[in-house]
Amino acid sequence: MADLSINFAGIQSPNPFWLASAPPTNTGDQIMRAFDAGWGGAVWKTLGDPIVDTSSRFGSIDVGNSRMVGFNNIELITDRPLEVNLREIREVKRKYPKHVVIASLMVESKEDWRDIIKRCIDAGADGLELNFGCPHGMCERGMGSAVGQEPEVLKVVAGWAVEYSTVPVLVKLTPNVGDIRVPGVAAVQAGAHGLSLINTIKSIVGVDLDKMVPYPVVGNRSTNGGYCGPAVKPIALHMVSSLGRDPRVNVPISGIGGIATWRDAAEFIAMGCTSVQVCTAVMHYGFRIVEDMIDGLSNFLDEKGMKSVNELRGKALGAYSEWGDLDLHYKVAAQIDPEKCIGCDLCYVACRDTSVFCIHTAGEELIAGHRAPTRDKAIAKATATGVHVPWVDWDECTGCNLCSLVCPVPGCITMVDDTRGKPFESWNDRIDKGTNKVPGGLRG
Amino acid sequence: MNPVTSALPAQRLESHIADSKPNYIPGDAVAEANRCLYCHDAPCVTACPTGIDIPTFIRKIGTGNLTGSARTILSANLLGYSCARVCPVEALCVGACVYNAWHRNPPIQIGRLQRFAVESVFANGSAATLLSKAAPNGKKVVCVGAGPASLACAGYLALEGCSVTLLEKRAIAGGLNVTGVAPYKMDATGALAELAYIQSLGVTIQTGVEVGKDVTPEQLLKDHDAVFVGVGLGGDSKLGIPGEAGPGVFGGVEWVEKMKLESGYALEGVRRAVVIGGGNTAIDVVRELAKLGVPDVALLYRRTEADMPGYRHELELARKEGVRLVERAVPASFVRTGDKLAAVALADGREVACDLCVVAIGQGKLGALVSSFPGVATSDKGLALGEPMTGTTGNPKVWVGGDVTGGELVVTAAQDGKRAARSIAAALGIKARENAPYLAGHR
Ligand SMILES: Cc1cc2nc3c(=O)[nH]c(=O)nc-3n(C[C@H](O)[C@H](O)[C@H](O)COP(=O)(O)OP(=O)(O)OC[C@H]3O[C@@H](n4cnc5c(N)ncnc54)[C@H](O)[C@@H]3O)c2cc1C
Ligand SMILES: Cc1cc2nc3c(=O)[nH]c(=O)nc-3n(C[C@H](O)[C@H](O)[C@H](O)COP(=O)(O)O)c2cc1C
Ligand code: SF4
Ligand code: SF4
Ligand code: SF4
């Protein structure tokens, strides 16, 4: 079984799976149960001056029959007194010395930062996470994303924390910026020992059309909140990758945003993360999901012959390049398996209305000289069973993927290599050769 | 009180039979709707005799647009409500759903979704104004019989501005939807809800008027611009064996009507019931008897199971409910002890004991009534001869459709009614509005 333990800026963790600072990490009791379930670490629900929360405070979007594909909250930081939280941090660390407890912090003045940092470290926190990311409520008070969006302010506040702390300091970044590398690099320059991202994305999750009030409804009003859950994963993955491949970022990254399975986690690690954090998936299904995250990741590493999760880190980062460096001669074509096809014709209508109309039904003709490898089988099945099996004209197919994405039957449409030996040539190669110029070019 | 729909007695035996597919609650309807793939050129649409745009109406349920969903259904099939409940969907739309070719998930419950959408507009009172209505055009149309075929024809023509009257010989309108359909699919109150909807489109229904007796075909032709004949089939066919006309023996349609509509009718003392026949009425009756708690219900069929014309899936359900099938059973006579039915004696010497026997071997044809309309021809079997796509006959003022022409489903009767409405409107020179409901669905 592969070794899942990690070292995050000096913090040892039994595995890369941490709970993100959020409702699941509200109390010591919860965190101890989470550790029993298998979580390697937990970032405590952000500490600071206790706040008052509204009711209700969550909202979500469902897509088809999938619940909570995206999740929205207008919750603030902890509503419990600091002393209580500190006492519980001490208890958790005493009972679970090998597990990671990171104190998430958000206060205002320099003195407050000094005071809270000292007390958290005294309580036994293994590290600190500066919450510069909360995009609702707290930012109106000059904290959270109000700090994360101003690189100069971020540098100053992170600098204080680095100065006062004797344990590693992580800066949690807000995605509500134009270029994530600006606050990321500012944090590194301020001396941060690690970065965690993303916090939630500023959002309005929907509108109650009867009350004419956005969700979540608080009396007869609402406010913008923070968006997270499966829907934000691609955004988080891009931001993590941008920092992962930036040479100025020489500190470990804790990846957050839409992670729900070992596969999601493996993707974040492959794009450069050392640990991952989870919030929404635990809110949806409970702490127990970590069992499969551990089991699945370790089986995956075994299958790939990797002895440690550290071997996975950054593996896919090198393949993340600029568009101009992609091979313009690489070509795939869609192949429909007539055996599997159920004849819904979603691929047909998608290709017709969005792409190049290269998917045809049994009755349609093939242009002379064109290739359509599955046409005969498609016609045979359509004739025999009445199932509307379509086929693809390979000389028209642009290999866009759309049909394979809309097809409801797994494995029915595959994208098959149809490069046919053409050599590599990128857009930038063409620019260099002067064969394909546009004013300004892509390489500036 | 609506005189047409308030005629139902309170004590009806059918009310002891539960709805086998109760209406969805909203969340469940949306969940089922979300499973629909929204197929292009969907095979379910092809399989629906009326051609309802199924993926469209289902998607509208998914988006919460129930008004639009019900409009999609009712424009292509004015009887979309009863059809949703009584169509043999396994043999129609559901049987064609692409999920059948995908051995992973059950096909979409199209009928139940259709019921959900239509029932929601019936319930919120928006049904009457759902489909656009043309201004009155002064044309007078009469529909003979007030069953599904006539109701569809009448409703569509009323929407185009015609003044339409339905003449029904019974005290209660609705045809077999009220008197015949199995209550676990739809009871008479469901059928009357639909009848009220058709009335709300502006048609006039007169009950207790028998054409041929109370009014002559000639008179109807004289008073109207067009006549639609949708009189269905006649009474139950008879075995013609000794003892058939005595206590304890009923015809299939006769018994179902008693069970559904006769005030206070009960199955007192019936421990063993026998149903003779192999079609869908016979299977309906055995299921009804089993559901009503008769301990021993036997279906007697003259050939073997493989030869039975009734739906296989219905027979399977009957078996699950405890019904036994007696094959190669050719009835020879009825045996009575005194006045009381005791058994059916079979030609091969067997006897099947019973307290009640229902003979469901088909219905007679109303050829004589049909041919009393000058110029309207009938087949040698007594079925009305109409041009299938229009219902036109040898008389330019007479159209026919539904069971009287040999159709055998509510949904085919509804499609016949719609086709006749199109043809009548064209014949009367009524210009088809761009969004005329009757243009929806199959040609
Ligand atoms: C027991 C039974 C169960 C059935 N179950 C189903 C089912 O589950 N699903 C399904 O799709 N189909 C079912 N059917 C078939 C379906 O009911 C018919 O196909 C459909 O009702 C035909 O409609 P129609 O309008 O042509 O005729 P009908 O429904 O028979 O209506 C004809 C009407 O005309 C009236 N009439 C007759 N003569 C005259 C006259 N001289 N003057 C005035 N009025 C007259 C009759 O009283 C009747 O009301 C069933 C049939 C039976 C017998
Ligand atoms: C209800 C709720 C409360 C949160 N509170 C905090 C918080 O106090 N501090 C913080 O740093 N992040 C907070 N977050 C953000 C999460 O830690 C995490 O960054 C974000 O939800 C993305 O991860 P996910 O997609 O796994 O949920 C909160 C998120 C939610 C849903
Ligand atoms: S989307 Fe898939 S299942 Fe549907 S017709 Fe196309 S290939 Fe067949
Ligand atoms: S009318 Fe009947 S066949 Fe047509 S879609 Fe509705 S339930 Fe299916
Ligand atoms: S065939 Fe089935 S999945 Fe496709 S549109 Fe019809 S009901 Fe929906």
CSV table of N, CA, C and O in Angstrom, one decimal, chain B residues 30-113:
chain,number,residue,atom,x,y,z
B,30,VAL,N,-40.8,15.8,-11.1
B,30,VAL,CA,-39.6,16.5,-11.6
B,30,VAL,C,-38.4,15.5,-11.7
B,30,VAL,O,-37.7,15.5,-12.7
B,31,ALA,N,-38.3,14.7,-10.7
B,31,ALA,CA,-37.2,13.7,-10.7
B,31,ALA,C,-37.3,12.7,-11.9
B,31,ALA,O,-36.4,12.4,-12.6
B,32,GLU,N,-38.6,12.3,-12.2
B,32,GLU,CA,-38.8,11.4,-13.3
B,32,GLU,C,-38.6,12.1,-14.6
B,32,GLU,O,-38.0,11.6,-15.5
B,33,ALA,N,-39.1,13.4,-14.7
B,33,ALA,CA,-38.9,14.2,-15.9
B,33,ALA,C,-37.4,14.4,-16.2
B,33,ALA,O,-37.0,14.3,-17.3
B,34,ASN,N,-36.6,14.6,-15.1
B,34,ASN,CA,-35.2,14.8,-15.3
B,34,ASN,C,-34.5,13.6,-15.9
B,34,ASN,O,-33.4,13.7,-16.4
B,35,ARG,N,-35.1,12.4,-15.8
B,35,ARG,CA,-34.5,11.2,-16.4
B,35,ARG,C,-34.6,11.2,-17.9
B,35,ARG,O,-33.8,10.5,-18.6
B,36,CYS,N,-35.7,11.8,-18.4
B,36,CYS,CA,-35.9,11.8,-19.8
B,36,CYS,C,-34.7,12.4,-20.5
B,36,CYS,O,-34.2,13.5,-20.2
B,37,LEU,N,-34.3,11.8,-21.6
B,37,LEU,CA,-33.1,12.2,-22.3
B,37,LEU,C,-33.4,13.4,-23.3
B,37,LEU,O,-32.5,14.0,-23.8
B,38,TYR,N,-34.6,13.7,-23.5
B,38,TYR,CA,-35.0,14.8,-24.4
B,38,TYR,C,-34.5,14.4,-25.8
B,38,TYR,O,-33.7,15.1,-26.5
B,39,CYS,N,-34.9,13.2,-26.2
B,39,CYS,CA,-34.4,12.7,-27.5
B,39,CYS,C,-34.8,13.5,-28.7
B,39,CYS,O,-35.8,14.2,-28.7
B,40,HIS,N,-33.9,13.5,-29.7
B,40,HIS,CA,-34.2,14.1,-31.0
B,40,HIS,C,-35.0,13.1,-31.8
B,40,HIS,O,-34.6,11.9,-31.8
B,41,ASP,N,-36.0,13.5,-32.5
B,41,ASP,CA,-36.8,12.5,-33.4
B,41,ASP,C,-37.2,11.3,-32.5
B,41,ASP,O,-36.9,10.2,-32.8
B,42,ALA,N,-37.8,11.6,-31.3
B,42,ALA,CA,-37.9,10.6,-30.3
B,42,ALA,C,-38.9,9.5,-30.7
B,42,ALA,O,-40.0,9.7,-31.2
B,43,PRO,N,-38.5,8.2,-30.5
B,43,PRO,CA,-39.4,7.1,-30.9
B,43,PRO,C,-40.7,7.0,-30.1
B,43,PRO,O,-41.6,6.5,-30.6
B,44,CYS,N,-40.7,7.6,-28.9
B,44,CYS,CA,-41.9,7.6,-28.1
B,44,CYS,C,-43.0,8.4,-28.8
B,44,CYS,O,-44.2,8.0,-28.7
B,45,VAL,N,-42.6,9.5,-29.5
B,45,VAL,CA,-43.6,10.3,-30.2
B,45,VAL,C,-44.2,9.5,-31.3
B,45,VAL,O,-45.4,9.6,-31.5
B,46,THR,N,-43.3,8.9,-32.1
B,46,THR,CA,-43.8,8.1,-33.2
B,46,THR,C,-44.8,7.0,-32.7
B,46,THR,O,-45.8,6.8,-33.3
B,47,ALA,N,-44.6,6.5,-31.5
B,47,ALA,CA,-45.4,5.4,-31.0
B,47,ALA,C,-46.7,5.9,-30.4
B,47,ALA,O,-47.6,5.1,-30.2
B,48,CYS,N,-46.8,7.2,-30.1
B,48,CYS,CA,-48.1,7.7,-29.5
B,48,CYS,C,-49.0,7.9,-30.7
B,48,CYS,O,-48.7,8.6,-31.6
B,49,PRO,N,-50.2,7.3,-30.7
B,49,PRO,CA,-51.1,7.4,-31.8
B,49,PRO,C,-51.5,8.8,-32.1
B,49,PRO,O,-51.8,9.2,-33.3
B,50,THR,N,-51.5,9.7,-31.1
B,50,THR,CA,-51.8,11.1,-31.4
B,50,THR,C,-50.6,12.0,-31.7
B,50,THR,O,-50.7,13.1,-32.1
B,51,GLY,N,-49.4,11.5,-31.4
B,51,GLY,CA,-48.2,12.2,-31.7
B,51,GLY,C,-47.9,13.4,-30.8
B,51,GLY,O,-47.4,14.4,-31.2
B,52,ILE,N,-48.2,13.2,-29.5
B,52,ILE,CA,-47.9,14.2,-28.5
B,52,ILE,C,-46.4,14.4,-28.5
B,52,ILE,O,-45.6,13.5,-28.6
B,53,ASP,N,-45.9,15.7,-28.5
B,53,ASP,CA,-44.5,16.0,-28.4
B,53,ASP,C,-44.0,15.7,-27.0
B,53,ASP,O,-43.9,16.5,-26.1
B,54,ILE,N,-43.7,14.4,-26.8
B,54,ILE,CA,-43.4,13.9,-25.4
B,54,ILE,C,-42.1,14.5,-24.8
B,54,ILE,O,-42.2,15.0,-23.7
B,55,PRO,N,-41.0,14.5,-25.5
B,55,PRO,CA,-39.8,15.1,-24.9
B,55,PRO,C,-40.1,16.6,-24.5
B,55,PRO,O,-39.6,17.0,-23.4
B,56,THR,N,-40.8,17.3,-25.3
B,56,THR,CA,-41.1,18.7,-24.9
B,56,THR,C,-42.0,18.8,-23.7
B,56,THR,O,-41.7,19.6,-22.8
B,57,PHE,N,-43.0,18.0,-23.6
B,57,PHE,CA,-43.9,18.2,-22.4
B,57,PHE,C,-43.2,17.7,-21.2
B,57,PHE,O,-43.4,18.3,-20.1
B,58,ILE,N,-42.3,16.7,-21.3
B,58,ILE,CA,-41.6,16.2,-20.1
B,58,ILE,C,-40.6,17.3,-19.7
B,58,ILE,O,-40.4,17.5,-18.5
B,59,ARG,N,-39.9,17.8,-20.6
B,59,ARG,CA,-38.9,18.9,-20.2
B,59,ARG,C,-39.5,20.0,-19.5
B,59,ARG,O,-39.0,20.6,-18.6
B,60,LYS,N,-40.8,20.4,-20.0
B,60,LYS,CA,-41.5,21.5,-19.3
B,60,LYS,C,-41.8,21.1,-17.9
B,60,LYS,O,-41.9,22.0,-17.0
B,61,ILE,N,-42.1,19.9,-17.6
B,61,ILE,CA,-42.3,19.5,-16.2
B,61,ILE,C,-41.1,19.7,-15.4
B,61,ILE,O,-41.1,20.2,-14.3
B,62,GLY,N,-40.0,19.3,-16.1
B,62,GLY,CA,-38.7,19.4,-15.4
B,62,GLY,C,-38.3,20.9,-15.1
B,62,GLY,O,-37.7,21.2,-14.0
B,63,THR,N,-38.8,21.8,-15.9
B,63,THR,CA,-38.4,23.2,-15.7
B,63,THR,C,-39.5,23.9,-14.8
B,63,THR,O,-39.4,25.1,-14.5
B,64,GLY,N,-40.5,23.2,-14.5
B,64,GLY,CA,-41.6,23.8,-13.6
B,64,GLY,C,-42.6,24.5,-14.5
B,64,GLY,O,-43.4,25.3,-13.9
B,65,ASN,N,-42.6,24.3,-15.8
B,65,ASN,CA,-43.6,25.0,-16.6
B,65,ASN,C,-44.7,24.1,-16.9
B,65,ASN,O,-44.9,23.6,-18.0
B,66,LEU,N,-45.6,23.9,-15.9
B,66,LEU,CA,-46.7,23.0,-16.1
B,66,LEU,C,-47.8,23.5,-17.0
B,66,LEU,O,-48.4,22.7,-17.7
B,67,THR,N,-47.9,24.8,-17.1
B,67,THR,CA,-48.9,25.3,-18.0
B,67,THR,C,-48.5,24.9,-19.5
B,67,THR,O,-49.3,24.4,-20.2
B,68,GLY,N,-47.2,25.2,-19.8
B,68,GLY,CA,-46.8,24.9,-21.1
B,68,GLY,C,-46.8,23.4,-21.4
B,68,GLY,O,-47.1,22.9,-22.5
B,69,SER,N,-46.5,22.6,-20.4
B,69,SER,CA,-46.5,21.1,-20.5
B,69,SER,C,-47.9,20.6,-20.9
B,69,SER,O,-48.1,19.9,-21.8
B,70,ALA,N,-48.9,21.1,-20.1
B,70,ALA,CA,-50.3,20.7,-20.3
B,70,ALA,C,-50.7,21.1,-21.7
B,70,ALA,O,-51.5,20.4,-22.4
B,71,ARG,N,-50.3,22.3,-22.1
B,71,ARG,CA,-50.7,22.8,-23.4
B,71,ARG,C,-50.1,22.0,-24.5
B,71,ARG,O,-50.8,21.6,-25.5
B,72,THR,N,-48.9,21.6,-24.4
B,72,THR,CA,-48.3,20.7,-25.4
B,72,THR,C,-49.1,19.4,-25.5
B,72,THR,O,-49.3,18.9,-26.6
B,73,ILE,N,-49.5,18.8,-24.4
B,73,ILE,CA,-50.2,17.6,-24.4
B,73,ILE,C,-51.6,17.7,-25.0
B,73,ILE,O,-52.0,17.0,-25.9
B,74,LEU,N,-52.3,18.7,-24.5
B,74,LEU,CA,-53.7,18.8,-24.8
B,74,LEU,C,-53.9,19.3,-26.3
B,74,LEU,O,-54.9,19.0,-26.9
B,75,SER,N,-53.0,20.1,-26.8
B,75,SER,CA,-53.2,20.5,-28.2
B,75,SER,C,-53.1,19.3,-29.1
B,75,SER,O,-53.9,19.1,-30.0
B,76,ALA,N,-52.2,18.3,-28.8
B,76,ALA,CA,-52.1,17.2,-29.7
B,76,ALA,C,-53.1,16.1,-29.3
B,76,ALA,O,-53.5,15.2,-30.2
B,77,ASN,N,-53.6,16.1,-28.1
B,77,ASN,CA,-54.6,15.1,-27.7
B,77,ASN,C,-55.5,15.7,-26.6
B,77,ASN,O,-55.1,15.8,-25.4
B,78,LEU,N,-56.6,16.2,-27.0
B,78,LEU,CA,-57.6,16.8,-26.1
B,78,LEU,C,-58.0,15.9,-25.0
B,78,LEU,O,-58.4,16.3,-23.9
B,79,LEU,N,-57.9,14.5,-25.2
B,79,LEU,CA,-58.2,13.6,-24.2
B,79,LEU,C,-56.9,13.1,-23.5
B,79,LEU,O,-56.8,12.0,-23.0
B,80,GLY,N,-55.9,14.0,-23.5
B,80,GLY,CA,-54.6,13.6,-22.9
B,80,GLY,C,-54.7,13.2,-21.4
B,80,GLY,O,-53.8,12.5,-20.9
B,81,TYR,N,-55.8,13.6,-20.8
B,81,TYR,CA,-55.9,13.2,-19.4
B,81,TYR,C,-56.3,11.8,-19.2
B,81,TYR,O,-55.6,11.0,-18.6
B,82,SER,N,-57.4,11.4,-19.9
B,82,SER,CA,-57.8,9.9,-19.8
B,82,SER,C,-56.7,9.1,-20.4
B,82,SER,O,-56.4,8.0,-19.9
B,83,CYS,N,-56.1,9.5,-21.5
B,83,CYS,CA,-55.1,8.7,-22.2
B,83,CYS,C,-54.0,8.4,-21.3
B,83,CYS,O,-53.4,7.3,-21.2
B,84,ALA,N,-53.6,9.5,-20.5
B,84,ALA,CA,-52.4,9.3,-19.6
B,84,ALA,C,-52.7,8.2,-18.6
B,84,ALA,O,-51.8,7.5,-18.2
B,85,ARG,N,-54.0,8.0,-18.3
B,85,ARG,CA,-54.3,7.0,-17.3
B,85,ARG,C,-54.7,5.7,-17.9
B,85,ARG,O,-54.5,4.6,-17.2
B,86,VAL,N,-55.3,5.6,-19.1
B,86,VAL,CA,-55.8,4.3,-19.6
B,86,VAL,C,-55.0,3.8,-20.7
B,86,VAL,O,-55.2,2.6,-21.1
B,87,CYS,N,-54.1,4.6,-21.3
B,87,CYS,CA,-53.3,4.0,-22.5
B,87,CYS,C,-52.5,2.8,-22.0
B,87,CYS,O,-51.9,2.8,-21.0
B,88,PRO,N,-52.5,1.8,-22.9
B,88,PRO,CA,-51.6,0.7,-22.6
B,88,PRO,C,-50.2,1.1,-23.0
B,88,PRO,O,-49.6,0.7,-24.0
B,89,VAL,N,-49.6,1.9,-22.1
B,89,VAL,CA,-48.3,2.6,-22.5
B,89,VAL,C,-47.2,1.6,-22.8
B,89,VAL,O,-46.3,1.9,-23.6
B,90,GLU,N,-47.2,0.4,-22.2
B,90,GLU,CA,-46.2,-0.5,-22.4
B,90,GLU,C,-46.1,-0.9,-23.9
B,90,GLU,O,-45.1,-1.3,-24.4
B,91,ALA,N,-47.3,-0.8,-24.5
B,91,ALA,CA,-47.4,-1.2,-26.0
B,91,ALA,C,-47.3,0.0,-26.8
B,91,ALA,O,-47.2,-0.1,-28.1
B,92,LEU,N,-47.3,1.2,-26.2
B,92,LEU,CA,-47.2,2.5,-27.0
B,92,LEU,C,-46.0,3.2,-26.7
B,92,LEU,O,-44.9,2.7,-26.9
B,93,CYS,N,-46.1,4.4,-26.2
B,93,CYS,CA,-45.0,5.4,-25.9
B,93,CYS,C,-43.9,4.8,-25.1
B,93,CYS,O,-42.7,4.8,-25.5
B,94,VAL,N,-44.3,4.2,-23.9
B,94,VAL,CA,-43.3,3.7,-23.0
B,94,VAL,C,-42.5,2.5,-23.6
B,94,VAL,O,-41.3,2.4,-23.4
B,95,GLY,N,-43.3,1.8,-24.4
B,95,GLY,CA,-42.6,0.6,-25.0
B,95,GLY,C,-41.6,1.0,-26.0
B,95,GLY,O,-40.7,0.2,-26.4
B,96,ALA,N,-41.7,2.2,-26.5
B,96,ALA,CA,-40.8,2.7,-27.6
B,96,ALA,C,-39.6,3.5,-27.0
B,96,ALA,O,-38.7,3.9,-27.7
B,97,CYS,N,-39.7,3.9,-25.7
B,97,CYS,CA,-38.7,4.8,-25.1
B,97,CYS,C,-37.3,4.1,-25.3
B,97,CYS,O,-37.1,2.9,-25.1
B,98,VAL,N,-36.3,5.0,-25.6
B,98,VAL,CA,-35.0,4.5,-25.9
B,98,VAL,C,-34.4,3.8,-24.7
B,98,VAL,O,-33.5,3.0,-24.8
B,99,TYR,N,-34.9,4.0,-23.5
B,99,TYR,CA,-34.4,3.3,-22.3
B,99,TYR,C,-34.5,1.8,-22.5
B,99,TYR,O,-33.8,1.0,-21.8
B,100,ASN,N,-35.5,1.4,-23.2
B,100,ASN,CA,-35.7,-0.1,-23.4
B,100,ASN,C,-34.5,-0.7,-24.1
B,100,ASN,O,-34.3,-1.9,-23.8
B,101,ALA,N,-33.8,0.1,-24.9
B,101,ALA,CA,-32.6,-0.5,-25.5
B,101,ALA,C,-31.4,-0.4,-24.7
B,101,ALA,O,-30.3,-0.8,-25.0
B,102,TRP,N,-31.6,0.2,-23.5
B,102,TRP,CA,-30.4,0.4,-22.6
B,102,TRP,C,-30.7,-0.4,-21.4
B,102,TRP,O,-31.6,0.0,-20.5
B,103,HIS,N,-30.2,-1.5,-21.2
B,103,HIS,CA,-30.6,-2.4,-20.2
B,103,HIS,C,-30.1,-2.0,-18.8
B,103,HIS,O,-29.4,-2.7,-18.1
B,104,ARG,N,-30.3,-0.8,-18.4
B,104,ARG,CA,-29.8,-0.3,-17.2
B,104,ARG,C,-30.9,0.4,-16.4
B,104,ARG,O,-31.0,0.2,-15.2
B,105,ASN,N,-31.8,1.2,-17.0
B,105,ASN,CA,-32.8,1.9,-16.3
B,105,ASN,C,-34.1,1.6,-16.9
B,105,ASN,O,-34.3,1.3,-18.1
B,106,PRO,N,-35.2,1.6,-16.1
B,106,PRO,CA,-36.5,1.4,-16.7
B,106,PRO,C,-36.9,2.6,-17.6
B,106,PRO,O,-36.4,3.7,-17.4
B,107,PRO,N,-37.8,2.4,-18.5
B,107,PRO,CA,-38.2,3.5,-19.4
B,107,PRO,C,-38.9,4.6,-18.7
B,107,PRO,O,-39.4,4.3,-17.5
B,108,ILE,N,-39.0,5.7,-19.3
B,108,ILE,CA,-39.6,6.9,-18.7
B,108,ILE,C,-41.2,6.6,-18.5
B,108,ILE,O,-41.8,6.1,-19.4
B,109,GLN,N,-41.7,7.0,-17.3
B,109,GLN,CA,-43.1,6.8,-17.0
B,109,GLN,C,-43.9,7.9,-17.7
B,109,GLN,O,-44.4,8.8,-17.0
B,110,ILE,N,-44.0,7.8,-19.0
B,110,ILE,CA,-44.6,8.9,-19.8
B,110,ILE,C,-46.1,9.2,-19.4
B,110,ILE,O,-46.5,10.3,-19.2
B,111,GLY,N,-46.9,8.1,-19.2
B,111,GLY,CA,-48.3,8.2,-18.8
B,111,GLY,C,-48.4,9.0,-17.5
B,111,GLY,O,-49.3,9.9,-17.4
B,112,ARG,N,-47.6,8.6,-16.6
B,112,ARG,CA,-47.8,9.2,-15.2
B,112,ARG,C,-47.4,10.7,-15.3
B,112,ARG,O,-48.0,11.5,-14.6
B,113,LEU,N,-46.4,11.0,-16.1
B,113,LEU,CA,-46.0,12.4,-16.2
B,113,LEU,C,-47.0,13.2,-16.9
B,113,LEU,O,-47.4,14.3,-16.5
